[in-house]
Amino acid sequence: MISLEKICRSFTVGDEKVHALRDIDLRVSDGEYISIMGPSGSGKSTLLNMIGLLDRPDSGTYRIGDEDVTLLSDRRQAEVRCHRIGFIFQFFHLVSRMTASENIELPMILAGMEPKQRRGKVEEAVEAFGLADRASHRPDQLSGGQRQRVAIARATVMQPEILLADEPTGNLDSTSGMDVINILERLNGDGITLIMVTHDHSLGRRATRQLTMVDGRIERDTVPSLSSAPGS
Amino acid sequence: MRAVDVVSFAYRAFAGHRVRTVLLFVAMAIGVGSVVVLTTLGEGARSYVVGQFSSLGTNLLIILPGRSETVGGPPPLLGITPRDLTLEDAEALLHIRGIRYSAPIIVGAAPLSRADREREVTVLGSTSHLYHIRKLQMAYGRFLPEDEALRQAAVCILGHKTKTELFGSDPALGQSLRIGEYRFRVIGVLAPMGESLGMDMSDVVIIPVASAQSLFNTSSMFRIIVEADSREIMDRAKNAVLRTIKLRHEGEDDVTVVSQDAVLATFDKIFTVLTLAVASIGAISIAVAGILIMNVMLIVVSQRRAEIGLLKALGATRQQIIVLFLTEAIIVSSIGSAFGVLLARGSVWGIEKLFPILPLQIPLWSLAVAVAIALMVGVVFAVLPAINAAKLDPVVALSRR
């Protein structure tokens, strides 16, 4: 369970203060499938970064379960990122000198896992994401869809409870984009909490709960399947 | 994170980026290499000058019989003294610590004849030590035999001019000639050389000191020249010589010890300037190398800020990132320094081939300093930007490139 209370975040661009997030309140239950939509600059990526502990709020509290994670030390925050959160980027962010399987292995290396155990998990992930014949290729030898599948494998290999995806299909053609969405939805079906930022409405509408952000605020929070109760 | 994984991550990090790694190695190698080569050249120049000066006799002491202070005049060049300087005095001086050579000298003029030619020459009676002290060089044959100071061997060495005047272009080695009443066999001819210590060494005949004693019917030495190990111990050596002779001469202070003070003073000035010059060359090259390595490291690690951001996003702690970059910097800097040492050795070898006159030897201190600086600068300026990047929130590190 994720809860954000009165989260604020502002940047200074030039001599102008930009409020990316204004008093965001949000509760997410385990296993939800949420899409965040909105125009550019509405703060949707900032919100996702905040949930992924990649960014720090200026004020407000952010809890995962009962733990206030904004107050954690660097080491404990790293632990949360490592074990509880998986993050998928629009630009994949694979390490270019490493092969696909080495990229997938990276979080486990950082966690200090035994090599034997790592190898087993990498093999499983490679199989599961249809990368068996590309495992020893470096990212520049992979297609966009394959790269994003490697990134998803890397994000989920530690079996996190929350999976965050920032425009995961933004750099892909529609076929491999659908492919990636199917994988993410399958993972959600297995119980992972999935939060996805997108500006593609047809993708956003697939989610069971849809947030629309404007100017740093959550403008709409709809759960289409359950009549049309706007709630917050 | 496991230690093996740290090392293998670090290894793959620099092995995976060829261009970047080669650039680093080049910077390191040039840095270390230039420090070592420049200081080696400086040291070489210095030791060349020191060598040249020592051939002028900066570490020589000349012992003359008699005392000059009592009369205030110049040292008595002819032996007017109650006690003679003897061959034994010369031997005794060799026992002083720091005295390397001690050559007794008898000088006289005698007629030198061969077949129908005859002329007056300066005859020097001495021992094999004279060869080292005066830095003599042989054109042919050999110098006086070692350890035969007391033996009256009938052998002689001709100065270059004497040889030419007596033999022309005929070979002189093995020929015999007469000096006064005695027959001598020529065993060596000196290479041509200039005047030194006020004596033209090309117009002389050198014979064993014992032979000179009978030739001139004297037991006293004209002077004794001793050579000390180094310039620094000259004062101590001078006192020790005076003490030793006094002891042997029944407590009488009856010799004068002369060193080449004017030459020494000049030498000391030049030596100081040269030492300063070498030190400055070393310091400047170290600074330049340090800045070079620093810049390349800073650029290379700053380029990897996004990677640091990603590692943080994947769950790396600040400490893990620092350890990763520290390990990588140590490995890269060590390999780079090793290349630098190789480069330096190669360059010094090449310069030696080009200018054989320069005595080049890589000073150990410069190797140590160069490698230490390279390692230190390399590690510090790899880890500093890594620490800075690791302090950022992952999103900031990831976004800026």
XYZ file of C-alpha atoms in Angstrom:
633
model
C 0.000 0.000 0.000
C 1.307 3.410 -1.034
C 0.151 6.662 0.398
C 1.191 10.191 -0.437
C 0.045 13.120 1.671
C 0.420 16.742 0.699
C 3.454 16.061 -1.476
C 4.952 19.236 -2.956
C 7.844 19.591 -5.331
C 9.029 22.670 -7.159
C 11.968 23.421 -9.432
C 13.654 26.653 -10.199
C 13.978 27.120 -13.920
C 15.933 30.286 -14.632
C 14.473 32.704 -12.097
C 11.017 31.178 -12.298
C 9.666 28.722 -9.784
C 7.847 25.823 -11.367
C 5.500 23.859 -9.145
C 5.688 20.347 -10.524
C 3.603 18.845 -7.734
C 1.156 20.764 -5.557
C -0.235 19.061 -2.473
C -0.629 15.645 -4.011
C -2.675 13.156 -2.012
C -2.808 9.643 -3.345
C -3.428 6.178 -1.955
C -2.671 3.104 -3.988
C -3.695 -0.373 -2.874
C -1.619 -3.443 -3.554
C -2.096 -4.940 -7.006
C -3.718 -1.867 -8.567
C -3.189 -0.939 -12.237
C -2.975 2.819 -12.541
C -2.244 5.054 -15.501
C -1.173 8.664 -15.096
C -2.001 10.914 -18.024
C -1.781 14.603 -18.692
C -0.056 17.189 -20.862
C 3.715 17.670 -20.817
C 4.869 19.551 -17.751
C 1.846 18.504 -15.731
C 4.095 16.727 -13.218
C 3.226 13.118 -14.044
C 6.845 11.988 -14.398
C 7.817 13.898 -11.271
C 5.074 12.074 -9.388
C 6.311 8.726 -10.666
C 9.932 9.597 -9.758
C 8.694 10.548 -6.299
C 6.994 7.181 -5.862
C 10.129 5.450 -7.193
C 12.326 7.299 -4.666
C 14.304 8.805 -7.523
C 13.315 12.278 -6.365
C 12.706 13.863 -2.996
C 9.618 15.918 -2.103
C 9.991 19.427 -0.711
C 7.269 18.670 1.788
C 4.693 16.042 2.565
C 4.922 12.407 3.579
C 5.252 9.317 1.454
C 4.632 5.929 2.991
C 5.070 2.456 1.636
C 3.135 0.229 3.997
C 3.627 1.884 7.374
C 7.097 3.182 6.675
C 7.744 6.857 5.949
C 10.315 6.326 3.220
C 11.201 9.990 2.707
C 12.869 9.986 6.116
C 15.044 6.945 5.476
C 18.838 7.052 5.295
C 20.605 6.661 1.956
C 21.301 3.031 2.709
C 17.703 2.184 3.645
C 16.336 4.096 0.650
C 18.672 2.089 -1.589
C 17.290 -1.064 -0.013
C 13.712 0.007 -0.778
C 14.629 0.834 -4.393
C 16.398 -2.474 -4.701
C 13.816 -4.807 -3.174
C 10.410 -3.144 -3.317
C 10.362 -0.968 -6.430
C 11.047 -1.699 -10.087
C 11.433 1.240 -12.457
C 11.141 1.243 -16.252
C 12.307 4.272 -18.214
C 11.239 5.650 -21.573
C 14.867 5.559 -22.732
C 15.486 2.077 -21.301
C 18.661 3.183 -19.456
C 20.484 -0.060 -20.032
C 24.221 -0.149 -19.329
C 25.631 -0.126 -22.841
C 28.783 -2.131 -22.121
C 26.854 -5.006 -20.552
C 24.997 -7.805 -22.269
C 21.273 -8.267 -21.821
C 21.731 -10.893 -19.138
C 24.365 -8.822 -17.347
C 21.960 -5.893 -17.279
C 19.298 -8.126 -15.781
C 21.797 -9.408 -13.237
C 22.862 -5.918 -12.088
C 20.279 -5.356 -9.287
C 21.099 -8.759 -7.831
C 24.818 -7.961 -7.880
C 24.118 -4.712 -6.030
C 22.032 -6.665 -3.531
C 24.956 -9.027 -2.936
C 23.189 -12.172 -4.051
C 25.092 -15.439 -4.525
C 26.325 -15.951 -8.125
C 24.612 -19.329 -8.376
C 21.246 -17.970 -7.351
C 21.724 -15.012 -9.708
C 22.378 -17.224 -12.674
C 19.201 -19.199 -12.071
C 17.110 -16.047 -11.817
C 18.641 -14.511 -14.933
C 17.890 -17.662 -16.891
C 14.306 -17.651 -15.671
C 13.852 -13.993 -16.594
C 15.454 -14.434 -20.005
C 13.050 -17.280 -20.739
C 10.019 -15.488 -19.392
C 10.586 -12.371 -21.500
C 11.463 -14.209 -24.710
C 15.076 -13.066 -24.742
C 16.708 -16.492 -24.803
C 18.514 -15.984 -28.093
C 19.476 -12.359 -27.297
C 20.816 -12.883 -23.780
C 24.473 -12.364 -24.668
C 23.849 -9.367 -26.946
C 24.691 -5.853 -25.902
C 21.912 -3.231 -25.957
C 23.099 -1.692 -29.239
C 22.523 -5.087 -30.868
C 18.915 -5.260 -29.671
C 15.736 -3.763 -31.068
C 13.780 -1.191 -29.053
C 11.206 -3.751 -27.963
C 13.895 -6.160 -26.895
C 15.677 -3.427 -24.958
C 12.512 -2.539 -23.090
C 11.927 -6.208 -22.315
C 15.462 -6.389 -20.874
C 14.637 -3.286 -18.817
C 11.415 -4.879 -17.548
C 13.268 -8.065 -16.702
C 15.836 -5.983 -14.796
C 13.091 -4.074 -12.966
C 11.257 -7.202 -11.895
C 14.058 -9.639 -11.204
C 14.156 -8.685 -7.526
C 10.411 -9.391 -7.360
C 9.362 -5.928 -6.203
C 5.813 -5.199 -5.083
C 5.607 -1.970 -7.097
C 6.415 -1.582 -10.786
C 6.705 1.966 -12.138
C 6.829 2.637 -15.861
C 7.568 6.084 -17.299
C 6.295 6.168 -20.900
C 7.446 2.574 -21.447
C 6.193 2.569 -25.037
C 7.191 6.144 -25.853
C 10.182 5.070 -27.882
C 8.699 1.982 -29.501
C 6.651 1.240 -32.577
C 3.069 0.182 -31.926
C 3.670 -3.580 -32.263
C 6.514 -3.779 -29.767
C 4.688 -1.178 -27.668
C 1.680 -3.507 -27.368
C 4.041 -6.342 -26.662
C 5.509 -4.385 -23.702
C 2.033 -3.413 -22.444
C 0.956 -7.058 -22.518
C 3.961 -8.047 -20.469
C 3.300 -5.295 -17.924
C -0.373 -6.265 -17.651
C 0.551 -9.904 -17.213
C 2.869 -8.918 -14.352
C 0.020 -6.888 -12.856
C -2.175 -9.948 -13.201
C 0.406 -11.819 -11.094
C -0.161 -9.300 -8.314
C 2.357 -6.513 -8.806
C 1.164 -2.925 -8.344
C 1.605 -1.241 -11.731
C 1.740 2.529 -12.164
C 2.367 3.767 -15.685
C 2.853 7.283 -17.027
C 1.704 7.725 -20.602
C 0.259 10.386 -22.843
C -1.256 7.801 -25.140
C -4.938 7.779 -24.142
C -5.728 4.451 -25.717
C -3.047 2.878 -23.504
C -4.073 4.911 -20.479
C -7.677 3.761 -20.780
C -6.611 0.135 -20.362
C -5.746 0.785 -16.722
C -8.313 0.002 -14.039
C -7.702 3.368 -12.439
C -6.855 6.470 -14.418
C -5.307 9.641 -13.061
C -5.207 12.841 -15.073
C -2.781 15.515 -13.984
C -2.815 19.211 -14.856
C -0.401 21.798 -13.476
C 0.916 19.618 -10.702
C -2.487 18.550 -9.426
C -4.449 15.353 -9.846
C -7.366 16.699 -11.823
C -9.285 13.464 -12.246
C -9.039 10.062 -10.609
C -11.469 7.651 -12.256
C -12.168 3.978 -11.920
C -14.177 3.346 -15.125
C -15.320 -0.164 -14.400
C -17.065 0.957 -11.199
C -19.706 3.330 -12.611
C -18.036 6.786 -12.500
C -17.223 7.657 -8.954
C -14.533 10.368 -8.927
C -12.745 9.873 -5.688
C -9.613 10.947 -3.944
C 27.927 -6.381 -2.718
C 30.534 -9.127 -3.012
C 34.202 -8.206 -3.401
C 34.571 -10.362 -6.510
C 31.605 -8.582 -8.081
C 33.100 -5.182 -7.243
C 36.347 -6.032 -8.998
C 34.662 -7.611 -11.985
C 32.250 -4.677 -12.329
C 35.202 -2.252 -12.168
C 37.151 -4.312 -14.655
C 34.282 -4.473 -17.126
C 33.615 -0.774 -16.667
C 36.974 0.192 -18.120
C 37.404 -2.809 -20.416
C 33.999 -2.053 -21.927
C 34.882 1.505 -22.948
C 37.940 1.156 -25.115
C 38.327 4.755 -26.274
C 37.822 6.218 -22.844
C 40.174 3.700 -21.264
C 42.872 4.200 -23.880
C 42.581 7.956 -23.363
C 43.081 7.481 -19.644
C 46.028 5.177 -20.120
C 47.619 7.662 -22.514
C 47.151 10.531 -20.061
C 48.574 8.476 -17.212
C 51.457 7.150 -19.272
C 52.382 10.608 -20.558
C 52.088 12.058 -17.076
C 54.219 9.461 -15.367
C 56.572 9.147 -18.331
C 57.263 12.863 -18.620
C 57.994 13.253 -14.928
C 60.439 10.371 -15.003
C 62.090 11.341 -18.295
C 62.460 15.020 -17.409
C 63.902 14.357 -13.999
C 66.177 11.711 -15.468
C 67.435 14.232 -18.025
C 67.939 16.818 -15.297
C 69.775 14.341 -13.114
C 71.816 13.225 -16.121
C 72.869 16.776 -16.895
C 73.735 17.309 -13.280
C 75.816 14.196 -12.941
C 77.524 15.013 -16.246
C 78.600 18.378 -14.855
C 79.608 16.807 -11.553
C 81.690 14.287 -13.471
C 83.370 16.976 -15.522
C 84.166 18.952 -12.422
C 85.575 16.012 -10.582
C 87.984 15.519 -13.471
C 89.147 19.020 -12.621
C 90.048 17.710 -9.225
C 87.333 19.009 -6.945
C 87.862 16.159 -4.557
C 91.639 16.157 -4.628
C 93.963 17.195 -1.830
C 97.613 17.984 -2.522
C 100.039 17.429 0.312
C 103.263 19.418 0.128
C 106.186 19.100 2.504
C 106.783 22.135 4.745
C 104.430 24.732 6.153
C 103.521 27.899 4.415
C 101.837 29.785 7.273
C 105.046 30.341 9.210
C 106.690 32.246 6.358
C 103.489 33.645 4.849
C 104.757 32.981 1.358
C 103.586 30.484 -1.213
C 103.858 26.819 -0.295
C 107.447 25.656 -0.725
C 107.403 23.708 -3.908
C 110.862 22.348 -3.393
C 111.316 20.132 -0.413
C 112.779 22.556 2.134
C 111.615 20.900 5.320
C 113.102 19.067 8.215
C 111.093 15.924 7.559
C 110.493 14.485 4.162
C 107.235 13.196 2.816
C 107.812 9.521 2.283
C 106.322 6.697 0.337
C 105.084 5.321 3.666
C 103.233 8.562 4.346
C 101.399 8.088 1.090
C 100.501 4.518 2.042
C 99.324 5.619 5.470
C 96.933 8.174 4.003
C 95.107 5.344 2.239
C 93.931 4.065 5.607
C 91.858 7.185 6.234
C 88.166 6.552 5.721
C 86.877 8.362 2.669
C 90.257 8.498 0.930
C 90.083 6.443 -2.209
C 93.452 6.974 -3.841
C 96.776 8.268 -2.684
C 99.488 8.894 -5.271
C 102.983 9.829 -4.159
C 104.809 11.901 -6.758
C 108.441 12.516 -7.424
C 109.208 15.011 -10.172
C 112.501 15.566 -11.818
C 114.116 16.313 -15.128
C 116.280 13.751 -16.829
C 117.681 13.146 -20.297
C 115.626 10.675 -22.290
C 117.353 8.940 -25.154
C 116.589 6.358 -27.764
C 119.004 5.433 -30.526
C 120.353 8.793 -31.661
C 117.647 11.048 -30.245
C 117.906 12.613 -26.851
C 115.972 15.294 -25.012
C 115.237 16.549 -21.532
C 111.875 15.502 -20.181
C 109.910 15.800 -16.979
C 109.971 12.472 -15.222
C 107.092 11.635 -12.917
C 107.585 8.868 -10.413
C 104.283 7.623 -9.084
C 102.010 4.612 -8.611
C 98.981 3.181 -10.324
C 96.784 5.520 -8.242
C 97.892 8.461 -10.329
C 95.950 6.983 -13.209
C 92.660 7.280 -11.312
C 93.389 10.574 -9.644
C 94.358 12.381 -12.829
C 91.663 10.568 -14.877
C 94.328 9.573 -17.360
C 93.475 7.644 -20.470
C 95.678 5.284 -22.381
C 96.194 5.525 -26.105
C 98.075 2.217 -26.165
C 99.209 -0.336 -23.631
C 98.632 -0.040 -19.931
C 99.499 2.129 -16.990
C 101.863 1.324 -14.105
C 101.112 -2.072 -12.539
C 99.012 -2.106 -9.369
C 100.489 -2.865 -5.952
C 104.107 -2.505 -6.969
C 104.841 0.851 -5.462
C 108.024 -0.350 -3.847
C 109.311 -2.369 -6.743
C 111.801 -0.759 -9.055
C 110.298 -2.023 -12.249
C 112.076 -0.787 -15.354
C 108.920 0.216 -17.149
C 107.649 3.584 -18.291
C 104.620 5.275 -19.779
C 105.100 8.049 -22.309
C 103.027 11.176 -22.639
C 101.563 11.623 -26.080
C 103.889 14.410 -27.164
C 106.989 12.648 -25.822
C 106.047 9.547 -27.745
C 105.615 11.450 -30.992
C 108.896 13.290 -30.622
C 110.847 10.169 -29.825
C 109.195 7.577 -32.014
C 107.315 9.553 -34.639
C 104.650 7.315 -35.993
C 106.524 4.100 -35.165
C 105.000 1.891 -32.517
C 106.520 2.572 -29.117
C 105.037 -0.291 -27.115
C 107.657 -2.812 -26.007
C 110.545 -0.611 -27.144
C 113.246 0.263 -24.692
C 114.832 3.626 -24.019
C 117.177 5.231 -21.542
C 116.329 7.691 -18.834
C 119.534 8.971 -17.326
C 121.600 5.890 -16.604
C 118.742 3.416 -16.582
C 116.996 1.406 -19.275
C 113.229 1.342 -19.339
C 110.733 -0.528 -21.440
C 107.696 1.352 -22.782
C 104.505 -0.349 -21.590
C 101.992 2.357 -22.415
C 101.308 5.657 -24.129
C 98.869 8.219 -22.711
C 96.004 9.496 -24.814
C 96.380 13.156 -25.781
C 95.061 15.453 -23.067
C 95.363 19.001 -21.893
C 97.132 20.501 -18.964
C 95.725 19.897 -15.508
C 96.828 20.850 -12.028
C 99.486 22.946 -13.698
C 101.232 20.125 -15.452
C 101.285 19.229 -19.093
C 100.630 15.516 -19.015
C 101.487 15.030 -22.663
C 105.126 15.952 -22.244
C 106.166 13.563 -19.494
C 107.521 10.133 -18.790
C 105.905 8.252 -15.948
C 107.879 5.584 -14.098
C 107.288 3.629 -10.869
C 107.941 5.759 -7.821
C 110.636 3.393 -6.525
C 112.508 3.647 -9.829
C 112.276 7.423 -9.619
C 113.759 7.276 -6.143
C 116.892 5.583 -7.415
C 116.974 7.636 -10.607
C 117.025 10.877 -8.649
C 118.729 9.358 -5.635
C 116.169 10.640 -3.177
C 113.701 9.121 -0.755
C 111.449 12.123 -0.284
C 108.287 12.783 -2.233
C 107.749 15.963 -4.147
C 104.090 15.837 -3.142
C 101.283 13.411 -2.468
C 97.914 13.740 -4.132
C 94.938 12.049 -2.500
C 91.416 11.681 -3.792
C 88.441 11.686 -1.442
C 85.240 9.756 -2.129
C 83.188 12.872 -2.610
C 83.207 16.602 -2.521
C 81.213 16.724 0.726
C 83.828 15.116 2.918
C 86.709 17.329 1.766
C 87.014 19.277 5.015
C 86.971 16.165 7.127
C 89.466 14.458 4.829
C 91.802 17.445 5.006
C 91.840 17.364 8.805
C 92.333 13.620 8.839
C 95.295 13.933 6.459
C 96.884 16.596 8.637
C 96.371 14.464 11.755
C 97.805 11.337 10.142
C 100.930 13.073 8.874
C 101.448 14.829 12.207
C 101.305 11.470 13.977
C 103.854 10.020 11.601
C 106.103 13.054 11.828
C 106.594 12.941 15.597
C 103.867 15.461 16.331
C 105.307 18.023 13.990
C 102.824 19.910 11.818
C 105.127 20.132 8.858
C 103.027 19.708 5.745
C 100.725 21.952 3.812
C 97.456 20.551 2.461
C 96.056 22.389 -0.509
C 92.638 21.956 -2.110
C 91.374 23.675 -5.198
C 89.279 26.208 -3.353
C 88.446 28.477 -6.273
C 87.354 25.556 -8.407
C 85.419 24.149 -5.490
C 83.602 27.406 -4.841
C 82.566 27.658 -8.500
C 81.587 24.035 -8.497
C 79.403 24.516 -5.454
C 77.572 27.427 -7.059
C 76.952 25.538 -10.288
C 75.923 22.466 -8.340
C 73.369 24.456 -6.344
C 71.915 26.032 -9.476
C 71.731 22.674 -11.200
C 70.066 21.051 -8.226
C 67.498 23.832 -8.147
C 66.955 23.481 -11.882
C 66.419 19.727 -11.623
C 64.069 20.181 -8.693
C 62.065 22.804 -10.610
C 61.876 20.622 -13.703
C 60.656 17.785 -11.521
C 58.090 19.916 -9.713
C 56.719 21.486 -12.895
C 56.470 18.175 -14.698
C 54.707 16.656 -11.700
C 52.241 19.547 -11.619
C 51.581 19.285 -15.357
C 51.159 15.518 -15.196
C 48.860 15.866 -12.197
C 46.651 18.395 -13.948
C 46.555 16.286 -17.107
C 45.474 13.180 -15.240
C 43.042 15.181 -13.132
C 41.310 16.645 -16.192
C 40.978 13.393 -18.052
C 39.686 11.604 -14.949
C 37.209 14.381 -14.187
C 35.831 14.310 -17.718
C 35.661 10.534 -17.883
C 33.885 10.116 -14.570
C 31.577 13.097 -15.094
C 30.442 11.488 -18.331
C 29.261 8.572 -16.292
C 26.899 10.533 -14.110
C 23.872 8.968 -15.790
C 25.285 5.544 -15.035
C 25.663 6.515 -11.385
C 22.055 7.701 -11.364
C 20.935 4.423 -12.866
C 22.896 2.401 -10.321
C 21.189 4.363 -7.573
C 17.784 3.785 -9.166
C 18.535 0.071 -9.223
C 19.276 0.108 -5.514
C 22.958 0.944 -5.142
C 23.916 2.827 -1.994
C 26.170 5.870 -2.072
C 28.887 3.816 -0.456
C 28.634 1.050 -3.067
C 29.055 3.564 -5.866
C 32.113 5.087 -4.223
C 33.636 1.648 -3.696
C 32.957 0.742 -7.349
C 34.594 3.887 -8.701
C 37.458 3.713 -6.212
C 38.237 0.157 -7.264
C 38.053 1.059 -10.917
C 40.269 4.121 -10.412
C 42.880 2.081 -8.562
C 42.992 -0.565 -11.289
C 43.079 1.970 -14.131
C 45.643 4.193 -12.414
C 47.900 1.251 -11.646
C 47.837 0.012 -15.227
C 48.267 3.566 -16.533
C 51.247 4.162 -14.245
C 52.780 0.875 -15.337
C 52.499 2.054 -18.956
C 54.097 5.308 -17.847
C 57.054 3.510 -16.337
C 57.451 1.488 -19.539
C 57.212 4.660 -21.628
C 59.821 6.338 -19.444
C 62.191 3.399 -19.717
C 61.756 3.312 -23.480
C 62.307 7.041 -23.850
C 65.380 7.059 -21.628
C 66.770 4.169 -23.622
C 66.147 6.096 -26.848
C 67.714 9.298 -25.544
C 70.735 7.346 -24.363
C 71.155 5.984 -27.888
C 70.853 9.502 -29.339
C 73.159 11.241 -26.862
C 75.561 8.686 -25.455
C 77.540 11.458 -23.742
C 74.756 12.047 -21.194
C 74.984 9.682 -18.244
C 71.307 8.756 -17.811
C 69.983 6.798 -14.939
C 66.347 6.918 -13.861
C 66.375 8.171 -10.279
C 64.325 5.887 -8.054
C 62.743 8.826 -6.269
C 61.324 10.145 -9.523
C 59.740 6.786 -10.341
C 58.252 6.617 -6.880
C 57.004 10.205 -6.907
C 55.596 9.956 -10.437
C 53.690 6.752 -9.728
C 52.486 7.996 -6.353
C 51.224 11.264 -7.859
C 49.525 9.455 -10.737
C 47.800 7.023 -8.381
C 46.780 9.721 -5.968
C 45.501 12.198 -8.538
C 43.862 9.430 -10.557
C 42.015 8.026 -7.577
C 41.044 11.346 -6.000
C 39.677 12.823 -9.217
C 37.821 9.672 -10.121
C 36.216 9.352 -6.721
C 35.381 13.033 -6.151
C 32.988 13.365 -9.120
C 31.604 9.916 -8.287
C 30.877 11.068 -4.741
C 29.239 14.218 -6.061
C 27.092 12.277 -8.515
C 26.192 9.705 -5.874
C 24.946 12.486 -3.587
C 22.417 13.636 -6.181
C 18.913 12.276 -6.301
C 18.887 9.575 -8.973
C 16.563 11.529 -11.225
C 18.967 14.481 -11.340
C 21.984 12.285 -12.029
C 20.058 10.385 -14.691
C 18.719 13.390 -16.558
C 21.859 15.461 -17.002
C 24.489 14.087 -19.278
